[in-house]
């Protein structure tokens, strides 16, 4: 019997920022439209990746502006930094749950192959090869649980 990772939709109430809440609402809406659990799972992972990238950019930009004294309203910017930090932490927690769910759904006979792949992609990188992040990112639609 084939098992699929849990793809429970993101809950907007778990995010403080407008961007995070909006992304979670969209994820929640699409979760009802996407029919297969596999597609729901992949969409949730993709949404988390996009949210982390956006929040990371906003966080870095605000932190840089604060450090350089460029902010017109430092109090408001600090509130934005706190909100982005909270939402990044929420994304991390969601990613941990998604990863654990993936590991539970992964057939035992594929666990060794998965572990080898992670080790290979996490090892030192040779000069002149594609970046590890690029290797991982382009494999988001790989088979899950033997599909």
Short mmCIF file of C-alpha atoms in Angstrom, two decimals:
data_model
loop_
_atom_site.label_atom_id
_atom_site.label_comp_id
_atom_site.label_asym_id
_atom_site.label_seq_id
_atom_site.Cartn_x
_atom_site.Cartn_y
_atom_site.Cartn_z
CA UNK A 1 0.00 0.00 0.00
CA UNK A 2 1.36 3.37 -1.02
CA UNK A 3 1.58 6.06 1.65
CA UNK A 4 1.80 9.77 1.00
CA UNK A 5 3.32 12.49 3.17
CA UNK A 6 0.88 14.66 5.07
CA UNK A 7 0.02 17.76 3.06
CA UNK A 8 -2.16 19.63 5.54
CA UNK A 9 -2.56 23.20 4.30
CA UNK A 10 -0.71 26.07 5.92
CA UNK A 11 -2.77 27.89 8.54
CA UNK A 12 -2.84 31.68 8.07
CA UNK A 13 -3.30 32.10 11.84
CA UNK A 14 0.25 30.76 12.32
CA UNK A 15 1.76 33.75 10.48
CA UNK A 16 1.99 37.35 11.67
CA UNK A 17 2.89 39.16 8.45
CA UNK A 18 0.49 39.97 5.64
CA UNK A 19 2.65 38.17 3.05
CA UNK A 20 2.81 35.00 5.13
CA UNK A 21 -0.91 35.05 5.83
CA UNK A 22 -1.71 35.67 2.17
CA UNK A 23 0.54 32.81 1.05
CA UNK A 24 -1.02 30.51 3.65
CA UNK A 25 -4.56 31.45 2.53
CA UNK A 26 -3.63 30.78 -1.10
CA UNK A 27 -2.03 27.47 -0.11
CA UNK A 28 -5.16 26.56 1.84
CA UNK A 29 -7.40 27.42 -1.12
CA UNK A 30 -5.30 25.48 -3.62
CA UNK A 31 -5.16 22.52 -1.26
CA UNK A 32 -8.91 22.08 -1.85
CA UNK A 33 -8.48 22.28 -5.63
CA UNK A 34 -5.42 20.06 -6.04
CA UNK A 35 -6.79 16.54 -6.12
CA UNK A 36 -3.84 14.27 -5.44
CA UNK A 37 -2.02 14.15 -2.12
CA UNK A 38 1.26 14.09 -4.05
CA UNK A 39 0.51 17.42 -5.77
CA UNK A 40 -0.73 18.92 -2.49
CA UNK A 41 2.51 17.90 -0.81
CA UNK A 42 4.69 19.28 -3.60
CA UNK A 43 2.71 22.53 -3.64
CA UNK A 44 3.14 22.93 0.12
CA UNK A 45 6.91 22.43 -0.20
CA UNK A 46 7.05 24.89 -3.08
CA UNK A 47 5.00 27.46 -1.12
CA UNK A 48 7.35 27.15 1.86
CA UNK A 49 10.39 27.64 -0.39
CA UNK A 50 8.88 30.78 -1.93
CA UNK A 51 7.85 32.15 1.46
CA UNK A 52 11.33 31.64 2.93
CA UNK A 53 12.97 33.31 -0.07
CA UNK A 54 10.63 36.33 0.12
CA UNK A 55 10.82 36.66 3.89
CA UNK A 56 14.60 36.28 3.81
CA UNK A 57 14.94 39.09 1.27
CA UNK A 58 12.66 41.38 3.28
CA UNK A 59 14.47 40.53 6.52
CA UNK A 60 17.92 41.20 5.03
CA UNK A 61 16.81 44.45 3.41
CA UNK A 62 15.29 45.74 6.65
CA UNK A 63 18.29 44.65 8.73
CA UNK A 64 20.68 46.36 6.29
CA UNK A 65 18.62 49.57 6.33
CA UNK A 66 18.53 49.55 10.13
CA UNK A 67 22.27 48.90 10.37
CA UNK A 68 23.05 51.75 7.97
CA UNK A 69 20.58 54.14 9.60
CA UNK A 70 18.56 54.51 6.39
CA UNK A 71 15.16 53.88 7.95
CA UNK A 72 12.74 56.79 8.18
CA UNK A 73 10.76 54.95 10.88
CA UNK A 74 13.10 52.57 12.75
CA UNK A 75 10.37 51.44 15.19
CA UNK A 76 8.14 50.28 12.34
CA UNK A 77 11.08 48.60 10.61
CA UNK A 78 12.01 46.73 13.81
CA UNK A 79 8.41 45.53 14.01
CA UNK A 80 8.72 44.29 10.41
CA UNK A 81 11.98 42.50 11.25
CA UNK A 82 10.31 40.84 14.25
CA UNK A 83 7.34 39.77 12.11
CA UNK A 84 9.59 38.39 9.36
CA UNK A 85 11.65 36.52 11.97
CA UNK A 86 8.48 35.02 13.46
CA UNK A 87 7.21 33.95 10.04
CA UNK A 88 10.60 32.50 9.04
CA UNK A 89 10.55 30.46 12.24
CA UNK A 90 7.01 29.29 11.42
CA UNK A 91 8.21 28.21 7.96
CA UNK A 92 11.07 26.28 9.59
CA UNK A 93 8.64 24.48 11.90
CA UNK A 94 6.35 23.67 8.97
CA UNK A 95 9.32 22.38 6.96
CA UNK A 96 10.33 20.10 9.85
CA UNK A 97 6.81 18.64 9.99
CA UNK A 98 6.76 18.20 6.19
CA UNK A 99 10.17 16.52 6.23
CA UNK A 100 9.20 14.14 9.03
CA UNK A 101 6.00 13.32 7.19
CA UNK A 102 8.01 12.62 4.04
CA UNK A 103 10.37 10.31 5.94
CA UNK A 104 7.44 8.39 7.44
CA UNK A 105 5.89 7.92 3.99
CA UNK A 106 9.18 6.92 2.33
CA UNK A 107 9.25 3.16 1.79
CA UNK A 108 11.88 1.51 3.94
CA UNK A 109 13.64 0.03 0.91
CA UNK A 110 14.23 3.59 -0.43
CA UNK A 111 15.58 5.06 2.80
CA UNK A 112 19.20 4.06 2.06
CA UNK A 113 19.09 5.61 -1.41
CA UNK A 114 17.60 8.79 0.02
CA UNK A 115 20.28 8.93 2.71
CA UNK A 116 23.04 8.45 0.11
CA UNK A 117 21.58 11.25 -2.03
CA UNK A 118 21.46 13.64 0.92
CA UNK A 119 25.05 12.82 1.86
CA UNK A 120 26.22 13.30 -1.72
CA UNK A 121 24.48 16.65 -2.10
CA UNK A 122 25.60 17.83 1.34
CA UNK A 123 29.27 17.00 0.86
CA UNK A 124 32.03 19.37 -0.21
CA UNK A 125 31.48 20.81 -3.64
CA UNK A 126 34.05 20.49 -6.40
CA UNK A 127 35.07 23.58 -8.33
CA UNK A 128 33.29 23.97 -11.64
CA UNK A 129 30.24 21.83 -10.75
CA UNK A 130 26.64 22.95 -10.42
CA UNK A 131 25.70 24.34 -7.02
CA UNK A 132 24.16 21.93 -4.54
CA UNK A 133 21.17 24.22 -4.10
CA UNK A 134 20.53 24.07 -7.84
CA UNK A 135 20.72 20.30 -7.77
CA UNK A 136 18.22 20.05 -4.96
CA UNK A 137 15.85 22.73 -6.20
CA UNK A 138 15.46 21.17 -9.64
CA UNK A 139 14.43 17.85 -8.10
CA UNK A 140 11.29 19.10 -6.35
CA UNK A 141 9.04 17.00 -8.57
CA UNK A 142 10.88 13.72 -8.12
CA UNK A 143 9.04 10.57 -7.22
CA UNK A 144 7.67 10.40 -3.72
CA UNK A 145 7.04 7.11 -1.94
CA UNK A 146 7.75 5.06 -5.02
CA UNK A 147 5.65 7.05 -7.52
#
